[in-house]
XYZ file of C-alpha atoms in Angstrom:
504
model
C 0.000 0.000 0.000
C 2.753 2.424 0.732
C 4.280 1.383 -2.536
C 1.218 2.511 -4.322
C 0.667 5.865 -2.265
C 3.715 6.607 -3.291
C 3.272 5.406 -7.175
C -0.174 7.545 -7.294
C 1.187 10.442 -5.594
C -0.997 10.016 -2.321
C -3.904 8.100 -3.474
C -4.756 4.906 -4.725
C -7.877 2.631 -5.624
C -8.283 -0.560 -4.701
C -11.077 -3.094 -6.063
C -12.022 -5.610 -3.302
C -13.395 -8.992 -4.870
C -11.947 -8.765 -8.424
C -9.258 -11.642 -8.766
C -6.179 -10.551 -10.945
C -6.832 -11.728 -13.978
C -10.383 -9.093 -13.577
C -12.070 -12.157 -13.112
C -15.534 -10.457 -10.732
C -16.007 -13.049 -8.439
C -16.994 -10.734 -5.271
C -17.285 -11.825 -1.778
C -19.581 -12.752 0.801
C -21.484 -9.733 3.321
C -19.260 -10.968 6.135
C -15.974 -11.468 3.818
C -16.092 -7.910 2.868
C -16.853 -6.844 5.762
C -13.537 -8.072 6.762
C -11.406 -7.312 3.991
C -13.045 -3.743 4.472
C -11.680 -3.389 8.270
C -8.118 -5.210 7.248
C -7.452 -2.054 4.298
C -8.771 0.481 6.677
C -6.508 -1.008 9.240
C -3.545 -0.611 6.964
C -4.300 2.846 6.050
C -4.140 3.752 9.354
C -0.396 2.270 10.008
C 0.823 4.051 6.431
C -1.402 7.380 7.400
C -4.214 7.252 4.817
C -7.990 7.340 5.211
C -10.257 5.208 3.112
C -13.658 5.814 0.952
C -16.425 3.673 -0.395
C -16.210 4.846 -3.310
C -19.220 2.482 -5.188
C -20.527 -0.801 -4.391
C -22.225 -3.934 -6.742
C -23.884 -7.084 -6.686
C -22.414 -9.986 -9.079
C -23.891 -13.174 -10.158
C -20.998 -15.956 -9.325
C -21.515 -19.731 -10.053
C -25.302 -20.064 -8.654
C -25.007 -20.099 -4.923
C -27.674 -18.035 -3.042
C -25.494 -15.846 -1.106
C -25.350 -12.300 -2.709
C -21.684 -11.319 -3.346
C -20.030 -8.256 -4.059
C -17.383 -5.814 -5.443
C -16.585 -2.775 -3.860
C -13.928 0.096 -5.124
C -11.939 2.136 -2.365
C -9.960 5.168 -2.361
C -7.210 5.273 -0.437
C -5.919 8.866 0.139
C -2.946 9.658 2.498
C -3.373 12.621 4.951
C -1.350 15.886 4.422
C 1.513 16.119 6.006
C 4.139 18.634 5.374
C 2.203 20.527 3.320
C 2.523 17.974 0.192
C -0.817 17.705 -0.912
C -1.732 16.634 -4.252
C -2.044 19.817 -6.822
C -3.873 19.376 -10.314
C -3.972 22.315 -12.311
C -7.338 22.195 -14.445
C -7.478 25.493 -16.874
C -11.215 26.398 -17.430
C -11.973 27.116 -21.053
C -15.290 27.892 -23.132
C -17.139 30.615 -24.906
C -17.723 34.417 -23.790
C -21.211 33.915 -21.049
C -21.034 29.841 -21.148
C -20.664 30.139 -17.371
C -17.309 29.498 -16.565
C -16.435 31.945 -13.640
C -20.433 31.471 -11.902
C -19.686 27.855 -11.864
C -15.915 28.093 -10.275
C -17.770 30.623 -8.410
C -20.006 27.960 -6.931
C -17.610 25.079 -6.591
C -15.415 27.273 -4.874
C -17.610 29.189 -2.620
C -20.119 26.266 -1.713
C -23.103 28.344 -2.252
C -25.342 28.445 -5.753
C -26.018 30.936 -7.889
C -28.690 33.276 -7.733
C -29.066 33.659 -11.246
C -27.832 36.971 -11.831
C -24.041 36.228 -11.237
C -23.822 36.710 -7.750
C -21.274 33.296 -7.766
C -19.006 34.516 -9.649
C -18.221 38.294 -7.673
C -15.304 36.734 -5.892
C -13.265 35.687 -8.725
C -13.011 38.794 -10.623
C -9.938 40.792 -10.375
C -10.579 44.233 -12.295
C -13.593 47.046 -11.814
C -14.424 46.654 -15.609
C -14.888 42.841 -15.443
C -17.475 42.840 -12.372
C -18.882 45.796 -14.935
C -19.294 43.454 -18.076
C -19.517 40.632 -16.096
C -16.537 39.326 -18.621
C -12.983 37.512 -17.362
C -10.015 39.471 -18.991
C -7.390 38.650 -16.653
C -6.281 34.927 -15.520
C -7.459 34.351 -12.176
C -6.334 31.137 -10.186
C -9.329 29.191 -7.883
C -8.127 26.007 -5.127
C -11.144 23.710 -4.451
C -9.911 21.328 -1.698
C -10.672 17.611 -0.950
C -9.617 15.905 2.437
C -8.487 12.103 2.826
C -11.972 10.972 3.429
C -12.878 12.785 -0.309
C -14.919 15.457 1.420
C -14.742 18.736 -0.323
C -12.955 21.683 1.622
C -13.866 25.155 0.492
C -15.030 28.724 1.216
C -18.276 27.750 2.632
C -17.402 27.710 6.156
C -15.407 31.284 6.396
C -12.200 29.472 5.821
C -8.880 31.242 4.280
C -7.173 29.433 1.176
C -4.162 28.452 4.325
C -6.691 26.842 6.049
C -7.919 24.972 2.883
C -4.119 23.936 2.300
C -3.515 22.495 5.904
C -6.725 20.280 5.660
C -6.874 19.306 2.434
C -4.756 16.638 0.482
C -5.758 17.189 -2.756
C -6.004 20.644 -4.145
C -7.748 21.335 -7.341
C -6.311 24.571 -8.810
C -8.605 25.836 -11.262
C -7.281 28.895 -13.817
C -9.752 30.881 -15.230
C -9.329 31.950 -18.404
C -11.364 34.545 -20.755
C -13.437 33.489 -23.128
C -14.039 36.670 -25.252
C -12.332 36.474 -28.789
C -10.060 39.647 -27.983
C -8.379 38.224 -25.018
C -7.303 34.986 -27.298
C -3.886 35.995 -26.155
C -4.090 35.664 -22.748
C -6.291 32.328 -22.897
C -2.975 30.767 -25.041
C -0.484 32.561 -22.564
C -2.568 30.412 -19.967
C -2.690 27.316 -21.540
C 1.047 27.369 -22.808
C 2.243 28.975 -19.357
C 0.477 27.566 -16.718
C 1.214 23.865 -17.554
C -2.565 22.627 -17.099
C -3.048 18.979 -16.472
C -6.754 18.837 -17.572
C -8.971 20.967 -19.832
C -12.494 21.581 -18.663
C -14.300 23.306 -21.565
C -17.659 25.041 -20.470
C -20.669 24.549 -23.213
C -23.677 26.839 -22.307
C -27.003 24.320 -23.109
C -28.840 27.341 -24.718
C -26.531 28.144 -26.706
C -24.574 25.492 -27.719
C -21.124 25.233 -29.580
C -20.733 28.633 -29.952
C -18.184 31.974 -30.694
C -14.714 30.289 -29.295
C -15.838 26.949 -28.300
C -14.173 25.034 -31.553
C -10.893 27.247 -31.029
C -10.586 26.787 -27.598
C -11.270 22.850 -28.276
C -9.027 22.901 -30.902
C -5.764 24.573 -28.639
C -6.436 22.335 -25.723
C -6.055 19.431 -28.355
C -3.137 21.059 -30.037
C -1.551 21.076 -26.738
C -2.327 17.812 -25.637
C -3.922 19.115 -22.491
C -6.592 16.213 -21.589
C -10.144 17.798 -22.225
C -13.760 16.961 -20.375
C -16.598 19.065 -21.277
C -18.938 20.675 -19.043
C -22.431 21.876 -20.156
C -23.736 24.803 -18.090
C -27.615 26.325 -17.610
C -29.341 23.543 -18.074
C -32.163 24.798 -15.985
C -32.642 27.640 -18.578
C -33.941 25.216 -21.103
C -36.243 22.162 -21.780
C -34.383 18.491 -21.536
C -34.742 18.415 -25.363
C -32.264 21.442 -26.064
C -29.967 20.105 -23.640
C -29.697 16.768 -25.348
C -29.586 18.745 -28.413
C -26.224 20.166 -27.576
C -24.319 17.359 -25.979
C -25.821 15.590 -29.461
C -23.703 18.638 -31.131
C -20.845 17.910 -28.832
C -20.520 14.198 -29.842
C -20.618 14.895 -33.216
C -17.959 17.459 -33.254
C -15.816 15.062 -30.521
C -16.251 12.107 -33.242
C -15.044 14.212 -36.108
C -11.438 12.492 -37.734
C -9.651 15.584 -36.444
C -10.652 15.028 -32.755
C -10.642 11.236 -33.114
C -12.772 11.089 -29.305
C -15.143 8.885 -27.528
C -17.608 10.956 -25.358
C -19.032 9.244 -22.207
C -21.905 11.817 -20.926
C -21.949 11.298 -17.247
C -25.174 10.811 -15.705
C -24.832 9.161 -12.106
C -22.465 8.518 -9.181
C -21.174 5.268 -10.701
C -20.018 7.156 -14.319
C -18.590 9.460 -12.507
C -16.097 7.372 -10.757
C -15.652 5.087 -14.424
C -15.172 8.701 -16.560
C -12.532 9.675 -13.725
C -10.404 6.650 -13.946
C -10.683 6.016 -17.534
C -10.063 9.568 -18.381
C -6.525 9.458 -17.599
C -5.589 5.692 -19.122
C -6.919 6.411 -22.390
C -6.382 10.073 -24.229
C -9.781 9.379 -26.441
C -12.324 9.709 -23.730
C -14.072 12.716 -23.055
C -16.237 13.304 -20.035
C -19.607 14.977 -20.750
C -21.844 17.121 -17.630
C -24.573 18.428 -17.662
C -25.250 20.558 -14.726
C -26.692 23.788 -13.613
C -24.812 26.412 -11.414
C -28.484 28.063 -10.244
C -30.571 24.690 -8.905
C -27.213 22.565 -8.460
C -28.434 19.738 -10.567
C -25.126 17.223 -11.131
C -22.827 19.804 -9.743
C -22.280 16.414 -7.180
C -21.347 14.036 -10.505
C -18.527 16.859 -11.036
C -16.675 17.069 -7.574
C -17.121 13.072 -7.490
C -15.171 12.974 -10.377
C -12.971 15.725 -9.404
C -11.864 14.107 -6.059
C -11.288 10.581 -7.995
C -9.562 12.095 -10.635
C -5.644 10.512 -10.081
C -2.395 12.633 -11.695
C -1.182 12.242 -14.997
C 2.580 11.980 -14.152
C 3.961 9.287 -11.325
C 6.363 9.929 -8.777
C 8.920 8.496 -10.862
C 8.715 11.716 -13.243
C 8.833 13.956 -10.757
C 11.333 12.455 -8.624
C 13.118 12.451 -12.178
C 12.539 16.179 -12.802
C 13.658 17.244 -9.270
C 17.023 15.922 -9.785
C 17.775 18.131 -12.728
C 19.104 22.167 -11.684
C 16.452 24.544 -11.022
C 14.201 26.136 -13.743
C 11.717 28.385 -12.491
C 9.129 30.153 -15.182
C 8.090 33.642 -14.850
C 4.687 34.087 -15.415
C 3.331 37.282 -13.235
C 5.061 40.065 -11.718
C 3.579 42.234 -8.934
C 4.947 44.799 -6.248
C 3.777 44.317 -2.735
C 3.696 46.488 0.211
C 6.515 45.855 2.938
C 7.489 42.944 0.587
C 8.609 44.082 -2.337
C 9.001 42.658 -6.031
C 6.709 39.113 -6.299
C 7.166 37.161 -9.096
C 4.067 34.233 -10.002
C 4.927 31.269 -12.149
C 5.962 27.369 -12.269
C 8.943 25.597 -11.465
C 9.645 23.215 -14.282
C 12.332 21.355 -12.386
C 14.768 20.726 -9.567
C 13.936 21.857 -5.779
C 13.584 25.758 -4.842
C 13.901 26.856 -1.380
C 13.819 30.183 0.937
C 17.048 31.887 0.390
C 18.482 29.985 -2.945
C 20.366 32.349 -5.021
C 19.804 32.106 -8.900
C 19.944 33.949 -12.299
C 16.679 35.375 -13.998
C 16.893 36.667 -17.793
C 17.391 36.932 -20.514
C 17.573 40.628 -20.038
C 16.997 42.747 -23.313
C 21.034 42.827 -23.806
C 20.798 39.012 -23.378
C 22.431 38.704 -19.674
C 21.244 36.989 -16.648
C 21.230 39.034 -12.799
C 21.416 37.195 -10.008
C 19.109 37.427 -6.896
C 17.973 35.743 -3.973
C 14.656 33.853 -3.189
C 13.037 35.536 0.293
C 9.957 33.919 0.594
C 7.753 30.984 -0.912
C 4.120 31.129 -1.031
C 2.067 28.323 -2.371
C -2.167 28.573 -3.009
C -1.726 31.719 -0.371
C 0.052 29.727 2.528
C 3.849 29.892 3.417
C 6.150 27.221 1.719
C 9.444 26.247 2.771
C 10.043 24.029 -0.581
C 8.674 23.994 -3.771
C 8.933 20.954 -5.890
C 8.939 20.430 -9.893
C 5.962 20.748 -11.224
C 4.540 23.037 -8.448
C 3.599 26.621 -9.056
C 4.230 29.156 -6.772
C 4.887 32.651 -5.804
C 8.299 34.294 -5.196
C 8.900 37.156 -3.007
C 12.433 38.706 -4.335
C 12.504 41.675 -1.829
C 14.529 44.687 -3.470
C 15.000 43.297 -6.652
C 14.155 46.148 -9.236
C 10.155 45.454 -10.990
C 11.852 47.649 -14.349
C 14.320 44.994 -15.020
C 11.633 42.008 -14.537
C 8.956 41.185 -17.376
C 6.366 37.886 -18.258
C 8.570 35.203 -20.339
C 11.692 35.074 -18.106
C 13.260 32.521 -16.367
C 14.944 32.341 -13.076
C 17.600 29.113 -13.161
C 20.626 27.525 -10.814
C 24.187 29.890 -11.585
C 25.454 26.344 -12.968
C 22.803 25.882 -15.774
C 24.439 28.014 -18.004
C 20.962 28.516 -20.043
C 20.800 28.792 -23.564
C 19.090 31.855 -25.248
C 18.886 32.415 -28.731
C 17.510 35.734 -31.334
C 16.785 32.827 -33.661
C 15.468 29.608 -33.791
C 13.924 26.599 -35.932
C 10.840 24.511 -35.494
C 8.985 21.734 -37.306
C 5.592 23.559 -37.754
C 2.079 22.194 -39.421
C 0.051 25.375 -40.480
C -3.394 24.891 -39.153
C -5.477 27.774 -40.822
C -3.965 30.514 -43.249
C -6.091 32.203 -45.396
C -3.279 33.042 -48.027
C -0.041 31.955 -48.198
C 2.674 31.307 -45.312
C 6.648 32.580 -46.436
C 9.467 34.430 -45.840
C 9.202 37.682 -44.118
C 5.570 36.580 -42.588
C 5.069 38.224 -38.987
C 3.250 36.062 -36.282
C 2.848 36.135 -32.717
C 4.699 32.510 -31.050
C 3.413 31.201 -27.803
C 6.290 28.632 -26.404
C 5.463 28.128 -22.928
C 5.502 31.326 -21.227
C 7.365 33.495 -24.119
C 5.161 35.090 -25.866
C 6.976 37.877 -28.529
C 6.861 38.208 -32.489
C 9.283 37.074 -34.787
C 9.426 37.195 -38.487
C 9.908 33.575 -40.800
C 13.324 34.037 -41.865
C 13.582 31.196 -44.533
C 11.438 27.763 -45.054
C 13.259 24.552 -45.642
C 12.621 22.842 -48.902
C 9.670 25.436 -49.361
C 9.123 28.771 -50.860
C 5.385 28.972 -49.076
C 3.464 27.149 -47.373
C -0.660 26.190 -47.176
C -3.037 25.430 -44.912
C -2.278 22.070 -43.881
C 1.177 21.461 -45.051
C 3.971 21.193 -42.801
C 7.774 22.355 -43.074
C 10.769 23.306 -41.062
C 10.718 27.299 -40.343
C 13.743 29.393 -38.639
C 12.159 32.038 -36.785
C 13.627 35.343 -35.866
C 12.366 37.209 -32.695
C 12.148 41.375 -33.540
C 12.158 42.502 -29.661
C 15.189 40.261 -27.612
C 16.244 37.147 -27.230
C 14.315 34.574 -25.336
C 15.538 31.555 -23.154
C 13.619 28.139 -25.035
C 14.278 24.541 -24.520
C 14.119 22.148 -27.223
C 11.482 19.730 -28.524
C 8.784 22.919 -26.206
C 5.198 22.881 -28.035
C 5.142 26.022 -30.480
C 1.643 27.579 -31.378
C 1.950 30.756 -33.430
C -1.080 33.040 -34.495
C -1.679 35.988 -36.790
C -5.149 36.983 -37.379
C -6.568 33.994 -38.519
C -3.340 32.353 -39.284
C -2.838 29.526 -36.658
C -0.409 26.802 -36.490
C 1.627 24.229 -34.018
C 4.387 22.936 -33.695
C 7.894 22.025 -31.243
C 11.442 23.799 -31.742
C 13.936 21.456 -32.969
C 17.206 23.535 -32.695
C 18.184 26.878 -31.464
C 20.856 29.442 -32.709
C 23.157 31.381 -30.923
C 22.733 35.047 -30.924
């Protein structure tokens, strides 16, 4: 069992009456009774708590005795502050819902119908004007080792969600209006998500950015389940209506997926766990964020839903020198400069002293980390893969900007004015060559850069793929090979990964 924790980063399921060849033969009342008190008994000595998760009769040879198979989560308590973080970036059209319904699962109360849920998440005077997300904005939804969900609801601050949770759901909210494209890719190309959850208003269907935001998440290979909002605004038939749309669209040969529409308990816990073995299934809800309808199905699956990487990765990434992405710069009072983002590997603690650049000139300064603060609580350690917040006390704001990286003095990083990249061009509406200007998005650099030559090509089409060198027209950047690549001008979209970078 400790093996496993350890393998599932903290949780585990176990099926109780399934031999291992998935034969179901199920047990006796009294058997798993027993078997039910031995695992709980075992949790206890590796500090875990267990859950029922679902529970079902099977017919086995012909004796009279009912038998059964039960599934069980076992989830380790917190300690040290090591919860389990998944990062789930909320995506959908302009008004599909998505803030009201983080809004709900984060506060613990529902709507009112009129937007009251989704107040709390807005960041900017203008956007609780409109009633529109411009900025990214970063909710935690909490579940404790017995899968109970930890949130707002009872007065509680975001440390006091950390210390009792052990599973942290981080959702980032991202805007949905077609002019703030931008920062929905800086987002999803910055921010690392693990899942996508894409939010389908039932009135109105696939609508405005739905396909494009579909369309990036599967670009970026970001797992995607879809969630279809305001279902209490219509009859059942327009509802089934547009999760009919959805499946089409999801079984098209460019999204090559299976949708599973989730409607009880028991999917829920199936969707979660087959969600992450196989990349072709796609969750469907349909819930409302006003009466609450299925807004249960959607933490259920939430609080099953396991990691995509295994402690083997990480343990993997932690050994390499620090990398730390720069994603959001602030000044605080009596604090000083703050700077938001992800550490993409090694082990950052209170006090390290690294390098952040590329300045415009193309150096690197050095400073010194002051404080960590994870999901609003104090950190002493922050792990690959965990995003954070860096106070860097003195340390000049002017000389900091979105797109840096702060790294170990040994790294010796590699930045580059130029660069090439094996590209397929999605959507172009004329034709793709030398001396085109588009906006690239690799990871959390986001600058312009003019095609300097094609390989083998004069121009390219939509759908046609090449090898482009890229020159950036601002400074030089600090990329890592083989990084996903999405570029966009206008309507011109494509994807790709960098395959070699020049000097300067």
């Amino acid at each position: 069992m400790k093996w496993r924790l350890q393998e599932g980063r903290g949780e585990a399921v176990y099926q109780i009456g399934v031999e291992d060849n998935g034969l179901l033969v199920g047990l006796t009342e009294a058997d798993m009774k027993a078997s039910l008190n031995t695992l709980k008994k075992m949790a206890e000595k590796v500090g875990a708590d267990i859950t029922l998760l679902r529970e079902r009769e099977v017919d086995y040879d012909s004796d009279r005795n009912t038998r059964k198979i039960a599934e069980v989560l076992v989830r380790k308590v917190p300690d040290d502050q090591q919860f389990l973080d998944l990062r789930v970036a909320v995506l959908g059209n302009v008004d599909s819902g998505k803030s009201t319904l983080l809004g709900v699962l984060t506060q613990g109360e529902l709507d009112n119908g009129r937007g009251r849920a989704r107040l709390n998440l807005f960041r900017h005077l203008h956007e609780i004007q409109t009633g529109r997300t411009s900025s990214i904005s970063f909710e935690i939804l909490g579940f404790n080792s017995k899968g109970e969900v930890v949130n707002y609801s009872e007065s509680r601050t975001a440390e006091e969600i950390c210390e009792s949770s052990s599973k942290m759901i981080t959702f980032i909210d991202l805007a949905g209006h077609h002019k703030y494209l931008k920062t929905t890719i800086f987002g999803l190309t910055s921010y690392c998500p693990d899942f996508a959850m894409l939010v389908v208003s039932a009135n109105t269907g696939i609508a405005g950015t739905t396909r494009e935001h579909l369309g990036l998440a599967m670009a970026l290979k970001v797992p995607i389940f879809i969630v279809v909002s305001k279902v209490d605004l219509c009859s059942r038939g327009t509802v089934e209506r547009t999760v009919r749309q959805l499946e089409r669209v999801l079984k098209q040969p460019g999204c090559n997926k299976v949708p599973m529409v989730v409607l009880n308990p028991d999917d829920a816990v199936t969707a979660a766990q087959q969600f992450t073995q196989s990349t072709c299934i796609t969750p469907i809800f349909t819930l409302s964020s006003v009466s609450g309808k299925s807004l249960d199905l959607l933490k259920v699956f939430l609080n099953i839903l396991p990691p995509l990487s295994n402690s083997k990765e990480q343990e993997e990434l932690m050994q390499q020198l620090t990398e730390f992405q720069v994603d959001e710069i602030y000044s605080v009072p009596d604090v000083g400069t703050v700077v938001g983002g992800t550490l993409y590997s090694g082990v950052c603690r209170e006090g390290e002293r690294l390098v952040v650049g590329p300045t415009d000139e193309g150096c690197f300064l050095r400073l010194k980390v002051g404080s960590i603060q994870r999901n609003r609580s104090a950190c002493r350690v922050l792990r690959a893969g965990q995003a954070a917040t860096l106070a860097l006390g003195n340390f000049e704001r002017s000389l900091l900007r979105k797109g840096m990286v702060m790294v170990s003095p040994k790294m010796n990083p590699t930045i580059c004015c130029q660069f090439e990249a094996a590209i397929v061009l999605l959507f172009h509406a004329k034709t793709f060559r030398r001396g085109s200007q588009v906006t690239i998005h690799v990871g959390n650099v986001r600058q312009t850069a003019t095609v300097e030559c094609l390989h083998g090509k004069d121009e390219l089409r939509t759908g046609e793929r090449a090898v482009v060198r890229f020159h950036f027209i601002k400074h030089p950047e600090y990329l890592r090979l083989g990084a996903k690549l999405l570029f966009r001008e206008g309507v011109t979209k494509g994807i790709g990964h960098v395959t070699s970078v020049i000097g300067r």
